[in-house]
PDB file of C-alpha atoms in Angstrom:
ATOM      1  CA  MET A1321      -3.549   3.178  17.729  1.00 57.00           C
ATOM      2  CA  PRO A1322      -6.631   1.987  15.462  1.00 64.00           C
ATOM      3  CA  ALA A1323      -5.324  -1.412  15.141  1.00 68.00           C
ATOM      4  CA  LEU A1324      -6.786  -4.758  15.433  1.00 78.00           C
ATOM      5  CA  ASP A1325      -4.008  -7.007  15.600  1.00 91.00           C
ATOM      6  CA  ARG A1326      -0.116  -6.566  14.888  1.00 93.00           C
ATOM      7  CA  LEU A1327       1.831  -9.704  13.172  1.00 96.00           C
ATOM      8  CA  LEU A1328       5.485  -9.990  13.045  1.00 94.00           C
ATOM      9  CA  PRO A1329       7.051 -11.660  10.326  1.00 93.00           C
ATOM     10  CA  ARG A1330       9.032 -14.999  10.344  1.00 92.00           C
ATOM     11  CA  SER A1331      12.019 -15.980   8.327  1.00 88.00           C
ATOM     12  CA  HIS A1332      11.609 -18.488   5.721  1.00 82.00           C
ATOM     13  CA  ASP A1333      14.284 -20.273   3.245  1.00 77.00           C
ATOM     14  CA  LEU A1334      13.013 -20.642  -0.331  1.00 67.00           C
ATOM     15  CA  GLY A1335      16.119 -22.748  -1.044  1.00 63.00           C
ATOM     16  CA  GLY A1336      19.746 -21.617  -2.289  1.00 59.00           C
ATOM     17  CA  GLY A1337      20.297 -18.943   0.613  1.00 63.00           C
ATOM     18  CA  PHE A1338      17.190 -16.823  -0.299  1.00 70.00           C
ATOM     19  CA  THR A1339      15.561 -16.046   2.556  1.00 83.00           C
ATOM     20  CA  VAL A1340      12.100 -14.212   2.748  1.00 91.00           C
ATOM     21  CA  ARG A1341      10.118 -12.391   5.607  1.00 95.00           C
ATOM     22  CA  ARG A1342       6.420 -14.181   5.651  1.00 96.00           C
ATOM     23  CA  VAL A1343       3.596 -12.365   7.309  1.00 97.00           C
ATOM     24  CA  LEU A1344       0.660 -14.207   6.107  1.00 97.00           C
ATOM     25  CA  PRO A1345      -0.664 -16.643   7.125  1.00 97.00           C
ATOM     26  CA  SER A1346       0.182 -16.245  10.805  1.00 95.00           C
ATOM     27  CA  ALA A1347      -0.702 -18.030  13.582  1.00 93.00           C
ATOM     28  CA  ARG A1348      -2.599 -15.297  14.734  1.00 92.00           C
ATOM     29  CA  ARG A1349      -4.684 -14.974  11.491  1.00 95.00           C
ATOM     30  CA  GLN A1350      -4.731 -16.724   8.072  1.00 97.00           C
ATOM     31  CA  ALA A1351      -5.735 -13.481   5.932  1.00 98.00           C
ATOM     32  CA  VAL A1352      -6.772  -9.969   5.598  1.00 98.00           C
ATOM     33  CA  GLY A1353      -9.491  -9.530   3.334  1.00 98.00           C
ATOM     34  CA  PRO A1354      -8.726 -12.203   0.532  1.00 98.00           C
ATOM     35  CA  PHE A1355      -4.738 -12.122   0.964  1.00 98.00           C
ATOM     36  CA  LEU A1356      -3.632 -15.020   2.904  1.00 98.00           C
ATOM     37  CA  PHE A1357      -0.037 -15.243   1.943  1.00 97.00           C
ATOM     38  CA  PHE A1358       2.321 -12.264   2.172  1.00 98.00           C
ATOM     39  CA  ASP A1359       6.022 -12.577   1.375  1.00 97.00           C
ATOM     40  CA  HIS A1360       8.839  -9.899   1.341  1.00 97.00           C
ATOM     41  CA  PHE A1361      12.006 -10.592   0.014  1.00 95.00           C
ATOM     42  CA  GLY A1362      15.021  -8.524  -0.043  1.00 91.00           C
ATOM     43  CA  PRO A1363      16.650  -5.950  -0.809  1.00 92.00           C
ATOM     44  CA  VAL A1364      19.311  -8.401  -1.717  1.00 89.00           C
ATOM     45  CA  THR A1365      22.224  -8.128  -3.971  1.00 89.00           C
ATOM     46  CA  ALA A1366      22.936 -11.400  -5.885  1.00 89.00           C
ATOM     47  CA  GLY A1367      26.393 -12.194  -7.572  1.00 90.00           C
ATOM     48  CA  PRO A1368      27.278 -13.519 -11.078  1.00 90.00           C
ATOM     49  CA  ASP A1369      27.358 -17.094  -9.729  1.00 87.00           C
ATOM     50  CA  ASP A1370      23.803 -17.061  -7.483  1.00 86.00           C
ATOM     51  CA  ASP A1371      20.939 -18.792  -8.799  1.00 85.00           C
ATOM     52  CA  HIS A1372      17.912 -17.670  -7.360  1.00 84.00           C
ATOM     53  CA  ASP A1373      15.519 -19.157 -10.098  1.00 90.00           C
ATOM     54  CA  VAL A1374      12.127 -20.956  -8.984  1.00 91.00           C
ATOM     55  CA  ARG A1375      12.022 -24.172 -10.994  1.00 94.00           C
ATOM     56  CA  PRO A1376       8.503 -25.197 -12.191  1.00 97.00           C
ATOM     57  CA  HIS A1377       5.756 -25.915  -9.362  1.00 97.00           C
ATOM     58  CA  PRO A1378       2.196 -25.837  -9.456  1.00 98.00           C
ATOM     59  CA  HIS A1379      -0.810 -23.690  -7.820  1.00 98.00           C
ATOM     60  CA  ILE A1380      -4.251 -24.372  -7.601  1.00 98.00           C
ATOM     61  CA  GLY A1381      -7.381 -22.565  -6.018  1.00 98.00           C
ATOM     62  CA  LEU A1382      -5.486 -18.860  -5.711  1.00 98.00           C
ATOM     63  CA  ALA A1383      -4.087 -15.683  -7.511  1.00 98.00           C
ATOM     64  CA  THR A1384      -0.381 -15.039  -6.998  1.00 98.00           C
ATOM     65  CA  VAL A1385       0.361 -11.110  -6.958  1.00 98.00           C
ATOM     66  CA  THR A1386       3.928 -10.163  -7.800  1.00 98.00           C
ATOM     67  CA  TYR A1387       5.287  -6.796  -7.608  1.00 98.00           C
ATOM     68  CA  LEU A1388       8.701  -5.565  -7.633  1.00 98.00           C
ATOM     69  CA  PHE A1389      10.523  -2.724  -6.336  1.00 98.00           C
ATOM     70  CA  GLU A1390      13.785  -3.674  -7.706  1.00 97.00           C
ATOM     71  CA  GLY A1391      15.187  -6.145 -10.292  1.00 96.00           C
ATOM     72  CA  ALA A1392      13.301  -8.408 -12.798  1.00 97.00           C
ATOM     73  CA  MET A1393      12.319 -11.775 -13.478  1.00 96.00           C
ATOM     74  CA  MET A1394      11.014 -13.943 -16.083  1.00 97.00           C
ATOM     75  CA  HIS A1395       7.857 -15.552 -15.813  1.00 98.00           C
ATOM     76  CA  ARG A1396       6.770 -18.566 -17.753  1.00 98.00           C
ATOM     77  CA  ASP A1397       3.633 -20.848 -17.123  1.00 98.00           C
ATOM     78  CA  SER A1398       1.669 -23.827 -18.452  1.00 98.00           C
ATOM     79  CA  THR A1399      -0.919 -21.829 -20.457  1.00 98.00           C
ATOM     80  CA  GLY A1400       2.068 -20.802 -22.568  1.00 98.00           C
ATOM     81  CA  VAL A1401       2.673 -17.030 -21.378  1.00 98.00           C
ATOM     82  CA  VAL A1402       6.112 -15.914 -21.165  1.00 98.00           C
ATOM     83  CA  GLN A1403       6.300 -12.036 -19.487  1.00 98.00           C
ATOM     84  CA  ARG A1404       9.208 -10.269 -18.325  1.00 98.00           C
ATOM     85  CA  ILE A1405       8.204  -8.769 -14.564  1.00 97.00           C
ATOM     86  CA  GLU A1406       9.827  -5.628 -13.886  1.00 97.00           C
ATOM     87  CA  PRO A1407       9.218  -2.766 -11.127  1.00 98.00           C
ATOM     88  CA  GLY A1408       5.745  -1.052 -10.641  1.00 98.00           C
ATOM     89  CA  ALA A1409       3.782  -3.705 -12.739  1.00 98.00           C
ATOM     90  CA  ILE A1410       1.211  -5.707 -11.487  1.00 98.00           C
ATOM     91  CA  ASN A1411       1.234  -9.515 -12.369  1.00 98.00           C
ATOM     92  CA  TRP A1412      -1.807 -11.498 -11.380  1.00 98.00           C
ATOM     93  CA  MET A1413      -1.960 -15.088 -12.030  1.00 98.00           C
ATOM     94  CA  THR A1414      -5.210 -17.055 -11.420  1.00 98.00           C
ATOM     95  CA  ALA A1415      -4.226 -20.511 -10.367  1.00 98.00           C
ATOM     96  CA  GLY A1416      -7.811 -21.934 -10.958  1.00 97.00           C
ATOM     97  CA  ARG A1417      -7.973 -25.691 -11.449  1.00 98.00           C
ATOM     98  CA  GLY A1418      -4.253 -25.603 -11.922  1.00 98.00           C
ATOM     99  CA  ILE A1419      -1.578 -23.960 -13.112  1.00 98.00           C
ATOM    100  CA  VAL A1420       2.352 -24.465 -13.294  1.00 98.00           C
ATOM    101  CA  HIS A1421       4.812 -21.692 -13.555  1.00 98.00           C
ATOM    102  CA  SER A1422       8.550 -20.633 -13.376  1.00 96.00           C
ATOM    103  CA  GLU A1423      10.204 -17.663 -11.961  1.00 95.00           C
ATOM    104  CA  ARG A1424      13.891 -17.335 -13.168  1.00 95.00           C
ATOM    105  CA  THR A1425      16.702 -14.494 -13.649  1.00 94.00           C
ATOM    106  CA  PRO A1426      16.324 -13.171 -17.132  1.00 95.00           C
ATOM    107  CA  ASP A1427      19.174 -13.968 -19.616  1.00 93.00           C
ATOM    108  CA  ASP A1428      20.183 -10.509 -19.926  1.00 94.00           C
ATOM    109  CA  LEU A1429      21.000 -10.372 -15.990  1.00 93.00           C
ATOM    110  CA  ARG A1430      22.487 -13.657 -15.624  1.00 92.00           C
ATOM    111  CA  GLY A1431      26.590 -13.610 -14.834  1.00 90.00           C
ATOM    112  CA  GLN A1432      26.193 -10.153 -13.294  1.00 93.00           C
ATOM    113  CA  VAL A1433      25.840  -8.642  -9.949  1.00 95.00           C
ATOM    114  CA  ARG A1434      21.920  -7.607  -9.741  1.00 93.00           C
ATOM    115  CA  ARG A1435      19.398  -6.201  -7.369  1.00 93.00           C
ATOM    116  CA  SER A1436      16.025  -8.119  -6.131  1.00 93.00           C
ATOM    117  CA  HIS A1437      13.258  -6.411  -3.851  1.00 96.00           C
ATOM    118  CA  GLY A1438       9.441  -7.070  -3.992  1.00 97.00           C
ATOM    119  CA  LEU A1439       6.494  -8.657  -2.520  1.00 98.00           C
ATOM    120  CA  GLN A1440       4.957 -12.286  -3.516  1.00 97.00           C
ATOM    121  CA  LEU A1441       1.377 -12.256  -2.454  1.00 98.00           C
ATOM    122  CA  TRP A1442      -1.482 -14.771  -2.845  1.00 98.00           C
ATOM    123  CA  THR A1443      -5.477 -14.399  -2.500  1.00 98.00           C
ATOM    124  CA  ALA A1444      -7.771 -16.580  -2.323  1.00 98.00           C
ATOM    125  CA  VAL A1445     -10.893 -16.517  -4.822  1.00 97.00           C
ATOM    126  CA  PRO A1446     -14.531 -16.967  -4.443  1.00 98.00           C
ATOM    127  CA  ALA A1447     -15.260 -20.980  -3.792  1.00 98.00           C
ATOM    128  CA  ALA A1448     -17.289 -20.705  -7.263  1.00 97.00           C
ATOM    129  CA  HIS A1449     -14.091 -19.632  -9.150  1.00 98.00           C
ATOM    130  CA  GLU A1450     -11.800 -22.155  -7.682  1.00 98.00           C
ATOM    131  CA  GLU A1451     -11.892 -24.360 -10.653  1.00 98.00           C
ATOM    132  CA  ASP A1452     -11.884 -21.770 -13.335  1.00 98.00           C
ATOM    133  CA  ALA A1453      -9.711 -22.037 -16.289  1.00 98.00           C
ATOM    134  CA  PRO A1454      -6.029 -20.396 -15.353  1.00 98.00           C
ATOM    135  CA  SER A1455      -4.645 -17.460 -16.487  1.00 98.00           C
ATOM    136  CA  PHE A1456      -2.245 -14.500 -16.304  1.00 98.00           C
ATOM    137  CA  ALA A1457      -2.527 -10.726 -16.584  1.00 98.00           C
ATOM    138  CA  HIS A1458       0.094  -8.303 -16.575  1.00 98.00           C
ATOM    139  CA  THR A1459      -0.658  -4.649 -16.128  1.00 98.00           C
ATOM    140  CA  PRO A1460       2.408  -2.511 -16.716  1.00 98.00           C
ATOM    141  CA  ALA A1461       3.855   0.047 -14.240  1.00 98.00           C
ATOM    142  CA  GLU A1462       2.610   3.074 -16.345  1.00 97.00           C
ATOM    143  CA  ALA A1463      -1.255   1.879 -16.153  1.00 98.00           C
ATOM    144  CA  MET A1464      -1.483   2.111 -12.440  1.00 98.00           C
ATOM    145  CA  PRO A1465      -3.262   5.116 -11.472  1.00 98.00           C
ATOM    146  CA  ALA A1466      -0.989   7.388  -9.075  1.00 98.00           C
ATOM    147  CA  LEU A1467      -1.801  10.498  -6.944  1.00 98.00           C
ATOM    148  CA  ALA A1468       0.705  13.114  -5.392  1.00 98.00           C
ATOM    149  CA  LEU A1469      -0.052  14.662  -2.388  1.00 97.00           C
ATOM    150  CA  PRO A1470       1.776  16.924  -0.034  1.00 96.00           C
ATOM    151  CA  GLY A1471       4.991  14.506   0.664  1.00 98.00           C
ATOM    152  CA  VAL A1472       3.161  11.475  -0.385  1.00 98.00           C
ATOM    153  CA  GLN A1473       3.048   9.880  -3.978  1.00 98.00           C
ATOM    154  CA  LEU A1474       0.549   6.903  -4.030  1.00 98.00           C
ATOM    155  CA  ARG A1475      -0.150   4.198  -6.596  1.00 98.00           C
ATOM    156  CA  VAL A1476      -3.405   2.133  -6.283  1.00 98.00           C
ATOM    157  CA  LEU A1477      -2.365  -1.191  -7.697  1.00 98.00           C
ATOM    158  CA  VAL A1478      -5.569  -3.184  -7.205  1.00 98.00           C
ATOM    159  CA  GLY A1479      -8.858  -1.571  -6.253  1.00 98.00           C
ATOM    160  CA  ASP A1480     -10.453   1.621  -5.440  1.00 98.00           C
ATOM    161  CA  ALA A1481      -8.966   4.296  -3.232  1.00 98.00           C
ATOM    162  CA  PHE A1482      -8.303   7.860  -3.210  1.00 98.00           C
ATOM    163  CA  GLY A1483     -10.880   8.562  -5.799  1.00 97.00           C
ATOM    164  CA  LEU A1484      -8.476   6.365  -8.226  1.00 98.00           C
ATOM    165  CA  GLN A1485      -9.391   2.813  -9.851  1.00 98.00           C
ATOM    166  CA  SER A1486      -6.610   0.076 -10.443  1.00 98.00           C
ATOM    167  CA  PRO A1487      -7.250  -1.574 -14.126  1.00 98.00           C
ATOM    168  CA  VAL A1488      -6.410  -4.727 -12.568  1.00 98.00           C
ATOM    169  CA  LYS A1489      -9.773  -6.988 -12.561  1.00 97.00           C
ATOM    170  CA  THR A1490     -10.458  -9.180  -9.412  1.00 98.00           C
ATOM    171  CA  LEU A1491     -12.975 -11.831  -9.023  1.00 97.00           C
ATOM    172  CA  SER A1492     -13.684 -10.106  -5.237  1.00 98.00           C
ATOM    173  CA  PRO A1493     -13.192  -6.821  -3.630  1.00 98.00           C
ATOM    174  CA  THR A1494      -9.653  -6.200  -3.098  1.00 98.00           C
ATOM    175  CA  LEU A1495      -7.413  -3.416  -2.288  1.00 98.00           C
ATOM    176  CA  TYR A1496      -3.560  -2.954  -2.614  1.00 98.00           C
ATOM    177  CA  VAL A1497      -1.925   0.417  -2.357  1.00 98.00           C
ATOM    178  CA  ASP A1498       1.638   1.677  -2.477  1.00 98.00           C
ATOM    179  CA  PHE A1499       2.850   4.610  -0.224  1.00 98.00           C
ATOM    180  CA  GLN A1500       6.053   6.617  -0.453  1.00 98.00           C
ATOM    181  CA  LEU A1501       6.368   8.996   2.014  1.00 98.00           C
ATOM    182  CA  GLN A1502       9.003  11.737   2.599  1.00 98.00           C
ATOM    183  CA  ALA A1503       9.996  12.541   6.028  1.00 97.00           C
ATOM    184  CA  GLY A1504       7.897  14.357   8.211  1.00 97.00           C
ATOM    185  CA  ALA A1505       4.963  13.548   5.686  1.00 98.00           C
ATOM    186  CA  SER A1506       1.370  12.266   6.698  1.00 97.00           C
ATOM    187  CA  LEU A1507      -2.136  11.427   5.193  1.00 97.00           C
ATOM    188  CA  GLN A1508      -5.393  10.289   6.352  1.00 97.00           C
ATOM    189  CA  LEU A1509      -6.215   6.690   5.286  1.00 97.00           C
ATOM    190  CA  PRO A1510      -9.584   6.047   3.878  1.00 97.00           C
ATOM    191  CA  ASP A1511     -11.922   3.402   4.836  1.00 97.00           C
ATOM    192  CA  ALA A1512     -11.502   1.776   1.540  1.00 97.00           C
ATOM    193  CA  ALA A1513     -12.008  -1.470   2.387  1.00 98.00           C
ATOM    194  CA  GLU A1514     -13.826  -4.102   4.851  1.00 97.00           C
ATOM    195  CA  GLU A1515     -10.426  -5.364   6.093  1.00 98.00           C
ATOM    196  CA  ARG A1516      -7.252  -3.756   5.717  1.00 98.00           C
ATOM    197  CA  ALA A1517      -3.513  -3.704   6.876  1.00 98.00           C
ATOM    198  CA  LEU A1518      -0.311  -1.728   6.506  1.00 98.00           C
ATOM    199  CA  TYR A1519       3.385  -2.711   6.227  1.00 98.00           C
ATOM    200  CA  GLY A1520       6.160  -1.026   6.406  1.00 97.00           C
ATOM    201  CA  VAL A1521       8.599  -1.992   3.481  1.00 97.00           C
ATOM    202  CA  ASP A1522      11.686  -0.354   4.618  1.00 94.00           C
ATOM    203  CA  ALA A1523      11.742   2.366   7.487  1.00 89.00           C
ATOM    204  CA  GLY A1524       8.527   1.899   9.288  1.00 91.00           C
ATOM    205  CA  PHE A1525       5.898   4.446   9.600  1.00 97.00           C
ATOM    206  CA  ALA A1526       3.469   5.733  12.333  1.00 96.00           C
ATOM    207  CA  LEU A1527      -0.331   5.272  12.942  1.00 96.00           C
ATOM    208  CA  ASP A1528      -2.072   8.352  14.630  1.00 95.00           C
ATOM    209  CA  GLY A1529       1.362   8.942  16.211  1.00 94.00           C
ATOM    210  CA  GLU A1530       2.498   5.533  17.291  1.00 94.00           C
ATOM    211  CA  ALA A1531       5.548   4.228  15.825  1.00 95.00           C
ATOM    212  CA  VAL A1532       5.392   1.001  14.041  1.00 96.00           C
ATOM    213  CA  PRO A1533       8.746  -0.679  13.323  1.00 95.00           C
ATOM    214  CA  PRO A1534       9.552  -1.841   9.630  1.00 96.00           C
ATOM    215  CA  PHE A1535       8.390  -5.335   8.440  1.00 96.00           C
ATOM    216  CA  GLU A1536       5.532  -5.658  10.838  1.00 96.00           C
ATOM    217  CA  MET A1537       1.908  -5.723   9.681  1.00 97.00           C
ATOM    218  CA  VAL A1538      -0.891  -3.954  11.639  1.00 97.00           C
ATOM    219  CA  VAL A1539      -4.447  -4.696  11.029  1.00 97.00           C
ATOM    220  CA  LEU A1540      -6.649  -1.978  11.011  1.00 97.00           C
ATOM    221  CA  ALA A1541      -9.866  -1.668  12.936  1.00 95.00           C
ATOM    222  CA  PRO A1542     -12.956  -1.770  10.881  1.00 95.00           C
ATOM    223  CA  GLY A1543     -13.968   1.589   9.686  1.00 94.00           C
ATOM    224  CA  SER A1544     -11.000   3.472  11.464  1.00 95.00           C
ATOM    225  CA  THR A1545      -9.585   6.200   9.378  1.00 96.00           C
ATOM    226  CA  PRO A1546      -6.071   6.716  11.179  1.00 96.00           C
ATOM    227  CA  ARG A1547      -3.371   9.199  10.195  1.00 97.00           C
ATOM    228  CA  LEU A1548      -0.268   7.697   8.384  1.00 97.00           C
ATOM    229  CA  SER A1549       3.086   9.306   8.960  1.00 98.00           C
ATOM    230  CA  ALA A1550       6.565   8.949   8.570  1.00 97.00           C
ATOM    231  CA  ALA A1551       9.575  10.450  10.493  1.00 96.00           C
ATOM    232  CA  ARG A1552      11.905   9.525   7.622  1.00 96.00           C
ATOM    233  CA  GLU A1553      11.625   8.562   3.994  1.00 97.00           C
ATOM    234  CA  SER A1554       9.555   5.415   4.036  1.00 97.00           C
ATOM    235  CA  ARG A1555       7.417   2.874   1.816  1.00 98.00           C
ATOM    236  CA  VAL A1556       4.446   1.453   2.957  1.00 98.00           C
ATOM    237  CA  VAL A1557       2.056  -0.981   1.383  1.00 98.00           C
ATOM    238  CA  MET A1558      -1.862  -1.357   2.450  1.00 98.00           C
ATOM    239  CA  ILE A1559      -3.612  -4.322   1.288  1.00 98.00           C
ATOM    240  CA  GLY A1560      -7.164  -5.755   2.179  1.00 98.00           C
ATOM    241  CA  GLY A1561     -10.469  -6.207   0.618  1.00 98.00           C
ATOM    242  CA  ALA A1562     -13.661  -8.544   1.716  1.00 98.00           C
ATOM    243  CA  PRO A1563     -12.766 -11.869   3.528  1.00 98.00           C
ATOM    244  CA  LEU A1564     -13.428 -14.960   1.875  1.00 97.00           C
ATOM    245  CA  GLY A1565     -13.546 -17.155   4.951  1.00 96.00           C
ATOM    246  CA  HIS A1566     -11.052 -19.940   5.936  1.00 97.00           C
ATOM    247  CA  ARG A1567      -9.092 -21.956   3.294  1.00 98.00           C
ATOM    248  CA  PHE A1568      -7.005 -25.296   3.640  1.00 98.00           C
ATOM    249  CA  MET A1569      -3.510 -24.322   2.230  1.00 97.00           C
ATOM    250  CA  VAL A1570      -0.727 -27.317   1.804  1.00 97.00           C
ATOM    251  CA  TRP A1571       2.530 -26.045   0.004  1.00 95.00           C
ATOM    252  CA  ASN A1572       1.354 -24.375  -3.377  1.00 96.00           C
ATOM    253  CA  PHE A1573      -2.078 -25.393  -2.973  1.00 98.00           C
ATOM    254  CA  VAL A1574      -5.244 -23.468  -1.452  1.00 98.00           C
ATOM    255  CA  SER A1575      -8.854 -24.732  -1.342  1.00 98.00           C
ATOM    256  CA  SER A1576     -12.328 -24.452   0.315  1.00 98.00           C
ATOM    257  CA  ARG A1577     -12.371 -28.088   0.126  1.00 98.00           C
ATOM    258  CA  LYS A1578      -9.767 -30.403   1.965  1.00 97.00           C
ATOM    259  CA  GLU A1579     -10.430 -33.165  -0.344  1.00 98.00           C
ATOM    260  CA  ARG A1580      -9.209 -30.716  -3.424  1.00 98.00           C
ATOM    261  CA  ILE A1581      -5.690 -30.538  -1.929  1.00 97.00           C
ATOM    262  CA  ALA A1582      -5.262 -34.197  -1.614  1.00 97.00           C
ATOM    263  CA  GLN A1583      -6.239 -34.525  -5.184  1.00 97.00           C
ATOM    264  CA  ALA A1584      -3.974 -31.823  -6.189  1.00 98.00           C
ATOM    265  CA  GLN A1585      -0.937 -33.673  -4.314  1.00 97.00           C
ATOM    266  CA  ASP A1586      -1.778 -37.110  -6.295  1.00 97.00           C
ATOM    267  CA  ASP A1587      -1.961 -34.779  -9.365  1.00 97.00           C
ATOM    268  CA  TRP A1588       1.518 -33.016  -9.202  1.00 97.00           C
ATOM    269  CA  GLN A1589       3.051 -36.392  -8.038  1.00 96.00           C
ATOM    270  CA  ALA A1590       1.771 -37.810 -11.251  1.00 96.00           C
ATOM    271  CA  GLN A1591       2.640 -34.619 -13.077  1.00 96.00           C
ATOM    272  CA  ARG A1592      -0.891 -34.314 -14.453  1.00 96.00           C
ATOM    273  CA  ILE A1593      -1.496 -30.470 -13.746  1.00 97.00           C
ATOM    274  CA  GLY A1594       0.533 -29.198 -16.545  1.00 96.00           C
ATOM    275  CA  GLN A1595       4.254 -28.317 -17.693  1.00 97.00           C
ATOM    276  CA  VAL A1596       5.571 -25.415 -19.056  1.00 98.00           C
ATOM    277  CA  PRO A1597       6.492 -25.134 -22.299  1.00 97.00           C
ATOM    278  CA  GLY A1598      10.195 -25.730 -22.924  1.00 96.00           C
ATOM    279  CA  GLU A1599      11.129 -26.586 -19.636  1.00 96.00           C
ATOM    280  CA  THR A1600      11.732 -29.798 -18.001  1.00 94.00           C
ATOM    281  CA  GLU A1601      12.763 -29.333 -14.505  1.00 94.00           C
ATOM    282  CA  PHE A1602      10.121 -29.144 -11.703  1.00 95.00           C
ATOM    283  CA  ILE A1603      10.108 -28.926  -7.919  1.00 94.00           C
ATOM    284  CA  PRO A1604       8.872 -32.139  -6.569  1.00 95.00           C
ATOM    285  CA  LEU A1605       5.842 -32.622  -3.967  1.00 94.00           C
ATOM    286  CA  PRO A1606       7.419 -32.115  -0.338  1.00 91.00           C
ATOM    287  CA  ALA A1607       7.172 -35.051   1.860  1.00 86.00           C
ATOM    288  CA  PRO A1608       4.252 -34.785   4.305  1.00 78.00           C
ATOM    289  CA  ARG A1609       5.162 -33.290   7.625  1.00 67.00           C
TER     290      ARG A1609
END
């Protein structure tokens, strides 16, 4: 297999019994391209009384990338953006010098059984842009370029691949592709980014005939063009791009400068980063470990 590394997920409880599979960062590797955080949540069925709302919390120096397979959530942030997030759309939030946001169950789904399944990723941003003004960009599902190949449906969510270009704007070369393979289907993967990794969302996949179980990330060797295949119906994502170097990461804060992390912690403790309009709750700064 043309694999540089294989990364296993670890279970992480976000609170309220809501558990995710976290692959990045790992002890073996902090990032793949600019992606330095990879959480896979669900599929999970929430009951009428379940509360999986994420109260307002801050970020600096990164971009969050939210992508749903099932369900819906309501995003609100300190820039005043209110956006319903639904399957197939890319929601790119640039934290810059500081942003606060919440993610809650939409009002029309409260009090009923509902499904949730998706990926929450973070990317680093170039050091020169870490103190940019915060912003949020929603790209709807119908705007994503798609390609149908024999037994394969793919969508280029971010970046350029397979002759398609995503409309999502980034600050550095970034790649994010969603593959849906029918049983027995295969395709050759392009050398579309300096660093690339594959992750099986449900049933796993194979690279050049070698099986990879679901929920395991395979980092591809640079320049390799392996054949991706699936013995059964499978969903696989590919992430990657140009690496941006080491980042300091503490809680929700990312920076190329360690002292900036300390400043962000002080700012959140004093509630100086911002506030989501109409919301008074917030997640307090965790105690130092």
